[in-house]
Short mmCIF file of C-alpha atoms in Angstrom, two decimals:
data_model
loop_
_atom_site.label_atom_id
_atom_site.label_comp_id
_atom_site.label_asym_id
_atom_site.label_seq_id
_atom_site.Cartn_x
_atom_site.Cartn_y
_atom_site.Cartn_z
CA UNK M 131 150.45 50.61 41.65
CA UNK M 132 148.59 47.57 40.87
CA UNK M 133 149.08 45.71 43.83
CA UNK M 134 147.37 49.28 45.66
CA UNK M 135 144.68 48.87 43.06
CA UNK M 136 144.65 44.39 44.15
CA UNK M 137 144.03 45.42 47.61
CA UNK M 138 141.71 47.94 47.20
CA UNK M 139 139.36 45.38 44.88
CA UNK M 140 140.12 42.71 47.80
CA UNK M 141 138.24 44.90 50.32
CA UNK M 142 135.36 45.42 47.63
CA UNK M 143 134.94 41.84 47.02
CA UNK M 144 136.11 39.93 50.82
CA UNK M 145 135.85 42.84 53.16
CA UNK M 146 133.54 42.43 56.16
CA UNK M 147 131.54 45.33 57.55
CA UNK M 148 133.31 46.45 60.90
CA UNK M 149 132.05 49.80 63.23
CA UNK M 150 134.70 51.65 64.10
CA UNK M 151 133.90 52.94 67.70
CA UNK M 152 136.22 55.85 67.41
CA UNK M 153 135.12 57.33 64.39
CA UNK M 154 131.66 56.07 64.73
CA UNK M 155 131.32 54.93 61.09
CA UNK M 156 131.02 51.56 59.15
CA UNK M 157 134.16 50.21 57.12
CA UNK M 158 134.88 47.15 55.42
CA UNK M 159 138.09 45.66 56.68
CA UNK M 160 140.42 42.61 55.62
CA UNK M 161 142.91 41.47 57.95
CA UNK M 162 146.99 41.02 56.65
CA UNK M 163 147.90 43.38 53.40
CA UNK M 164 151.36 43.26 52.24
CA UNK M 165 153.08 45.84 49.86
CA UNK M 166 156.81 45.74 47.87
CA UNK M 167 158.19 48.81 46.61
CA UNK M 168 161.06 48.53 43.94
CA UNK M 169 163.36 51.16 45.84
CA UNK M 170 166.32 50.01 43.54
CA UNK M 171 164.92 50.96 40.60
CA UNK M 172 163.07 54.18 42.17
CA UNK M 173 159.85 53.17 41.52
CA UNK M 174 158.16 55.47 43.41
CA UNK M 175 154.86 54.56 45.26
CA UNK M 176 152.60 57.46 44.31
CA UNK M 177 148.94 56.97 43.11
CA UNK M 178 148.33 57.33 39.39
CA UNK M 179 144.68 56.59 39.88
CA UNK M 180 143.91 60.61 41.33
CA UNK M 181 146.22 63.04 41.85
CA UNK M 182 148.62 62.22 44.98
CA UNK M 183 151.10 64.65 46.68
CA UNK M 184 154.28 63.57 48.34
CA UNK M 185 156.10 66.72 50.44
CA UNK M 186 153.39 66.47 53.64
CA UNK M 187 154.52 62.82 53.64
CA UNK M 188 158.40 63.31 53.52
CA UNK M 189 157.96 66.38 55.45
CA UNK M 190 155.94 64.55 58.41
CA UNK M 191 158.83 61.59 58.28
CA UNK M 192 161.87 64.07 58.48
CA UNK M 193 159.87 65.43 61.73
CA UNK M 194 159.99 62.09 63.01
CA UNK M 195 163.90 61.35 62.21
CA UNK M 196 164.26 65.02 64.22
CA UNK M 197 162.17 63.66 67.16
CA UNK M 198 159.72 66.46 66.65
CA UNK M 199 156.79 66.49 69.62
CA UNK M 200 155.80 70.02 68.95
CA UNK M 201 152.98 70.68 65.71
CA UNK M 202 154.53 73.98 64.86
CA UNK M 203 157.78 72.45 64.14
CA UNK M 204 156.25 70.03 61.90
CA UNK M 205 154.29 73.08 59.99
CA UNK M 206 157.87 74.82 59.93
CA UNK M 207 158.71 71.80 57.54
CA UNK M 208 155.34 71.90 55.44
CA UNK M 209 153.03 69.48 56.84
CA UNK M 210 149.83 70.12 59.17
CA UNK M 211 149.14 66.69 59.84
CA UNK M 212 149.88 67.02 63.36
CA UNK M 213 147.60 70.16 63.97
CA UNK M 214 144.26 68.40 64.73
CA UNK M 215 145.64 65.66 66.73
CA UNK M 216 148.02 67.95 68.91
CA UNK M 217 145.09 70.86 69.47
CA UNK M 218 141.68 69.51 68.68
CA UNK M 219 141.27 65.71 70.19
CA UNK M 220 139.23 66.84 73.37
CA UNK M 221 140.92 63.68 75.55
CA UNK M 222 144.11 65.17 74.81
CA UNK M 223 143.23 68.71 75.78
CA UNK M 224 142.67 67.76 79.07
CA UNK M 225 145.30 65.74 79.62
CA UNK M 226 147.77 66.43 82.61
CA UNK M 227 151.07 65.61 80.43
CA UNK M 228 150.07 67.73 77.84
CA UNK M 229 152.51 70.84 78.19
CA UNK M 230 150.67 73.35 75.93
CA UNK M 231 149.50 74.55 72.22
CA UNK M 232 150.93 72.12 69.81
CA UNK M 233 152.15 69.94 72.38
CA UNK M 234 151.92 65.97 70.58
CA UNK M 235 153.65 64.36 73.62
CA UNK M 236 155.42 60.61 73.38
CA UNK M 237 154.30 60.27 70.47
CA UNK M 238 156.30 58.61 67.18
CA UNK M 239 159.70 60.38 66.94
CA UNK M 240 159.75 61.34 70.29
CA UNK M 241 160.01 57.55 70.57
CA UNK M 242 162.11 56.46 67.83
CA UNK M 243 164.72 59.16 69.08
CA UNK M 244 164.19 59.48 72.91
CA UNK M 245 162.83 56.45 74.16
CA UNK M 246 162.50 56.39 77.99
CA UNK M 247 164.58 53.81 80.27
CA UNK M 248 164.35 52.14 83.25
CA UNK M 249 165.81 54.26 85.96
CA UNK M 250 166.48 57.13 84.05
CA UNK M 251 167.42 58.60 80.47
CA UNK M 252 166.52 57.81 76.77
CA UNK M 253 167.87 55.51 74.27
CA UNK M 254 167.94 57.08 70.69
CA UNK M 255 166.76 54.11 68.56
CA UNK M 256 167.12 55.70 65.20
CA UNK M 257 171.00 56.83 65.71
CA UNK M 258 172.36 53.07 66.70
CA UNK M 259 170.42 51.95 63.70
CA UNK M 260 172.69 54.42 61.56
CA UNK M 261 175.92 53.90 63.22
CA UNK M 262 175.48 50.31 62.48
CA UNK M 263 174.01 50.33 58.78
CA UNK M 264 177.30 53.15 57.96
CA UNK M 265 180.13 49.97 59.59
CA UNK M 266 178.01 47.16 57.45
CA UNK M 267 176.40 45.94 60.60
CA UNK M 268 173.04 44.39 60.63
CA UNK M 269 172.86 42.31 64.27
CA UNK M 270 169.33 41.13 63.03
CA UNK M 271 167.62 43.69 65.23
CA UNK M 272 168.11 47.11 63.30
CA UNK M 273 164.39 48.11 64.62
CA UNK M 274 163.27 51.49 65.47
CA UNK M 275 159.73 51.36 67.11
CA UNK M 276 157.30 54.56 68.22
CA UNK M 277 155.23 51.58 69.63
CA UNK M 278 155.43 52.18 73.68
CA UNK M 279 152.58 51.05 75.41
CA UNK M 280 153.83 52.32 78.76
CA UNK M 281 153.56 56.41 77.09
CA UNK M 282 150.54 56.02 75.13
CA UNK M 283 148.78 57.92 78.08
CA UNK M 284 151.11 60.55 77.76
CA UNK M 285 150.45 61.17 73.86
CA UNK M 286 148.23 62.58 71.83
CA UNK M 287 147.62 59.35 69.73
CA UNK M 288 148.80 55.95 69.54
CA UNK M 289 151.21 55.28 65.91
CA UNK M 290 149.47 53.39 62.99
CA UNK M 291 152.66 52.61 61.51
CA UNK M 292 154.59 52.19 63.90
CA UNK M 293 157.89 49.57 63.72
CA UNK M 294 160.67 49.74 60.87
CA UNK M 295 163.43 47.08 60.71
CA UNK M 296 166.23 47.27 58.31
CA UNK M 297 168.18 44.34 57.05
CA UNK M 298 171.32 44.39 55.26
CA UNK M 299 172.36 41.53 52.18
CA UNK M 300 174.95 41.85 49.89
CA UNK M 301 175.52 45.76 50.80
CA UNK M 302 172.16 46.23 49.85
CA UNK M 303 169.61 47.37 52.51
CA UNK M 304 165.84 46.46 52.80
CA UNK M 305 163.52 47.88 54.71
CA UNK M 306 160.35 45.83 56.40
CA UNK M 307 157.80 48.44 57.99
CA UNK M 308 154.41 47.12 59.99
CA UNK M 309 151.15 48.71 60.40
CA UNK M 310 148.48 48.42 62.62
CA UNK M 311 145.44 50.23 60.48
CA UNK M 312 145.20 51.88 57.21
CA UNK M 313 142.41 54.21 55.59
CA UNK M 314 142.98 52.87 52.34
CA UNK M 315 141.65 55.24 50.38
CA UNK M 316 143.42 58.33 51.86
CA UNK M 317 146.05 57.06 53.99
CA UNK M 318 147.87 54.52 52.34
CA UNK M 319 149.45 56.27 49.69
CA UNK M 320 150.88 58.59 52.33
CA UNK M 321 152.25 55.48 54.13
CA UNK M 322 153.49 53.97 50.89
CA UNK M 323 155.80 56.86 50.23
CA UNK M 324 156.97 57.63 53.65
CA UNK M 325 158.01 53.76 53.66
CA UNK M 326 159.89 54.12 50.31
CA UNK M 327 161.35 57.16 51.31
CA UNK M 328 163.05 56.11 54.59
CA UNK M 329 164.35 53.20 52.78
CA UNK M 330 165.79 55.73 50.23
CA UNK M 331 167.27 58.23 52.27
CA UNK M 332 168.97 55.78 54.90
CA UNK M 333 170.83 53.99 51.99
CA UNK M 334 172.05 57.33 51.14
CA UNK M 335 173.18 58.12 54.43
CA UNK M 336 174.67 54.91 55.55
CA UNK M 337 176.70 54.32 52.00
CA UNK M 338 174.31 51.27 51.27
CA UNK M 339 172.77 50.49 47.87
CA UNK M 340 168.74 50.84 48.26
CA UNK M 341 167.06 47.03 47.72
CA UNK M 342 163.53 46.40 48.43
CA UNK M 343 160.95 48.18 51.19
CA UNK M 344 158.49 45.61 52.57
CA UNK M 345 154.87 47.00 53.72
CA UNK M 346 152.81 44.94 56.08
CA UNK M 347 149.25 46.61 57.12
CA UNK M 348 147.26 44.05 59.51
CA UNK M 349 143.91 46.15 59.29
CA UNK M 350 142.88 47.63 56.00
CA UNK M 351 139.51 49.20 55.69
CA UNK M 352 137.87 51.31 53.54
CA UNK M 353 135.42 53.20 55.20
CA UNK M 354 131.07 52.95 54.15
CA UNK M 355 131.15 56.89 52.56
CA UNK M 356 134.63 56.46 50.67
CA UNK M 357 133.10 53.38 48.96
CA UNK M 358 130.92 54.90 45.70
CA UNK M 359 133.90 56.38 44.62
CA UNK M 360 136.09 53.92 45.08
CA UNK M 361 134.31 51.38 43.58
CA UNK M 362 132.88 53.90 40.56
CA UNK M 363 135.56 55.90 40.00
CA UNK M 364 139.03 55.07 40.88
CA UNK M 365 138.84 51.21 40.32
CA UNK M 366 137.56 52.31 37.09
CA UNK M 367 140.72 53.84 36.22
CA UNK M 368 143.71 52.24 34.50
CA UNK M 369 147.14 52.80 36.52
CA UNK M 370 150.13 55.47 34.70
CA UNK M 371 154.08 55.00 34.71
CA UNK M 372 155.45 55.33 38.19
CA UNK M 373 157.51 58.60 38.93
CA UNK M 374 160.64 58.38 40.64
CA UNK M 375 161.95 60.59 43.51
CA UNK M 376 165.49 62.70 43.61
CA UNK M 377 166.78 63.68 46.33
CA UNK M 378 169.56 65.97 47.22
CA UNK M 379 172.86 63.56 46.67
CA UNK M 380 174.56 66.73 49.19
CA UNK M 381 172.52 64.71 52.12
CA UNK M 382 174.95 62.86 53.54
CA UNK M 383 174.13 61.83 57.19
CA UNK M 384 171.68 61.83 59.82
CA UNK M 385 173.25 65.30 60.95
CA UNK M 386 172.10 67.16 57.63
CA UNK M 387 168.63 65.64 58.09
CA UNK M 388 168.51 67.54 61.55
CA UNK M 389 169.74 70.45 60.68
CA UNK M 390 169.49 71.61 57.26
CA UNK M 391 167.50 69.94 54.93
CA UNK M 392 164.27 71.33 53.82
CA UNK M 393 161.64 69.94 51.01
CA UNK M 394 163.40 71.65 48.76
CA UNK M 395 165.83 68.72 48.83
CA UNK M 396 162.97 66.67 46.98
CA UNK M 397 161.83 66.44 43.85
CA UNK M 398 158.99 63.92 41.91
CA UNK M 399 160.24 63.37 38.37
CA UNK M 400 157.52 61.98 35.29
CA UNK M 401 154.62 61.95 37.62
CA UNK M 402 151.20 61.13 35.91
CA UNK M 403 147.91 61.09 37.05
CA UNK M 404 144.38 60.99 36.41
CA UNK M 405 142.04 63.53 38.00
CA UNK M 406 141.75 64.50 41.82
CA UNK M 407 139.14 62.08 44.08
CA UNK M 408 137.85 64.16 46.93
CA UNK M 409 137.60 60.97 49.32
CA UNK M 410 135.26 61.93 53.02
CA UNK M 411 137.95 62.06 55.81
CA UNK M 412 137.35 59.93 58.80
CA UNK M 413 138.30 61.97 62.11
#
């Protein structure tokens, strides 16, 4: 929590202005942020400095580990954060590859679970990664990427963070995850959990003991309207006990996570938290 709260007072005091063309706003920016979450010890990554919510986040990732490239499906799990992106970004709507209403395209699990090869059918990143990690293998390339240049054109957005390699020492498994951009104020504690989470849930499913998750963000920014309260209010605020995160010990392999497991499966023990910050969203 206080290296969120380090980084946040880094782009207060060394950020330089940047206009984003896409959302047509000023941010400040710093370039190369790096987060460690204590996933041995289940320190769980959730803000204590406003009220935070985890289940969108897990619920978005397990629609990625499913390969999900449909909205609805992801709403099925409790999450709309594919809604405006899949049905409201005008480029996309006219779009040629775009197959229909909640249609994402190629875009993040689609990737990590079908990704396209030369001359014909898909390679499924995520399940070699998993049939390796469960024999004690770590060939020094356990990488699942939704990063494919050659698709972005037939997606609805390119991934922010978008490459997670997993390492394995001493039966213990780490996890490093890179990111292009970050909202810090809104985004980053979704990130933050979504990164200690598929740390947490692979070492259940592969039989490994959970180490350390490693965050790297190259462009962190927080934008010119989130900055009063930022600076006034949450900086102000003094950081609470992580919480730690159960999750069902019944999920047992990459199967279950396809097929049956639902947020119910997750649970946020000895969260605290100061008051809700209603931070402007930048679409």
């Amino acid at each position: 929590m206080r290296a969120y709260l380090d980084l946040c007072q880094r782009i207060v005091d060394q950020g330089t202005w940047i206009e984003n063309k896409r959302t047509g706003k000023r941010c400040l920016t710093v370039i190369d942020a790096s987060l460690e979450y204590n996933v041995a010890n289940n320190e769980f990554p959730m803000i204590t400095t406003r009220k935070s919510y985890f289940k969108s986040a897990i619920a978005e990732f397990i629609g990625y580990i499913r390969g999900y490239d449909n909205a609805a499906d992801f709403r099925k799990l409790g999450t709309k954060t594919w809604d405006a992106n899949a049905n409201l970004n005008d480029a996309w709507l006219s779009n040629p590859h775009r197959k229909g209403e909640d249609d994402m395209g190629r875009v993040y699990g689609i990737q990590g679970r079908a990704w396209t090869k030369s001359g014909g059918g898909t390679i499924d990143q995520l399940q070699k990664i998993v049939d390796n990690l469960s024999q004690g293998i770590d060939d020094r390339a356990e990488i699942m990427t939704f990063y494919n240049p050659g698709e972005f054109h037939m997606g609805c957005l390119r991934p922010c963070m978008h490459t997670h390699n997993f390492s394995i020492l001493d039966n213990t498994l780490y996890l490093t995850s890179f990111q292009r951009s970050c909202d810090v104020p809104l985004g980053l504690n979704f990130n933050q959990i979504q990164v200690f989470f598929f740390l947490a849930i692979m070492a259940q499913i592969t039989g490994l003991k959970p180490g350390r998750a490693y965050h790297k963000i190259v462009n962190a920014h927080i934008y010119e309207d989130q900055l009063p309260l930022m600076v006034d209010v949450q900086l102000k605020r003094e950081p609470l006990p992580l919480p730690k995160l159960l999750i069902n010990p019944e999920i047992k392999s990459l199967k279950d996570l396809e097929t049956w497991v639902t947020m119910d499966d997750f649970k946020v023990e000895g969260y605290q938290c100061h008051a809700a910050i209603k931070y402007p969203f930048a679409v």
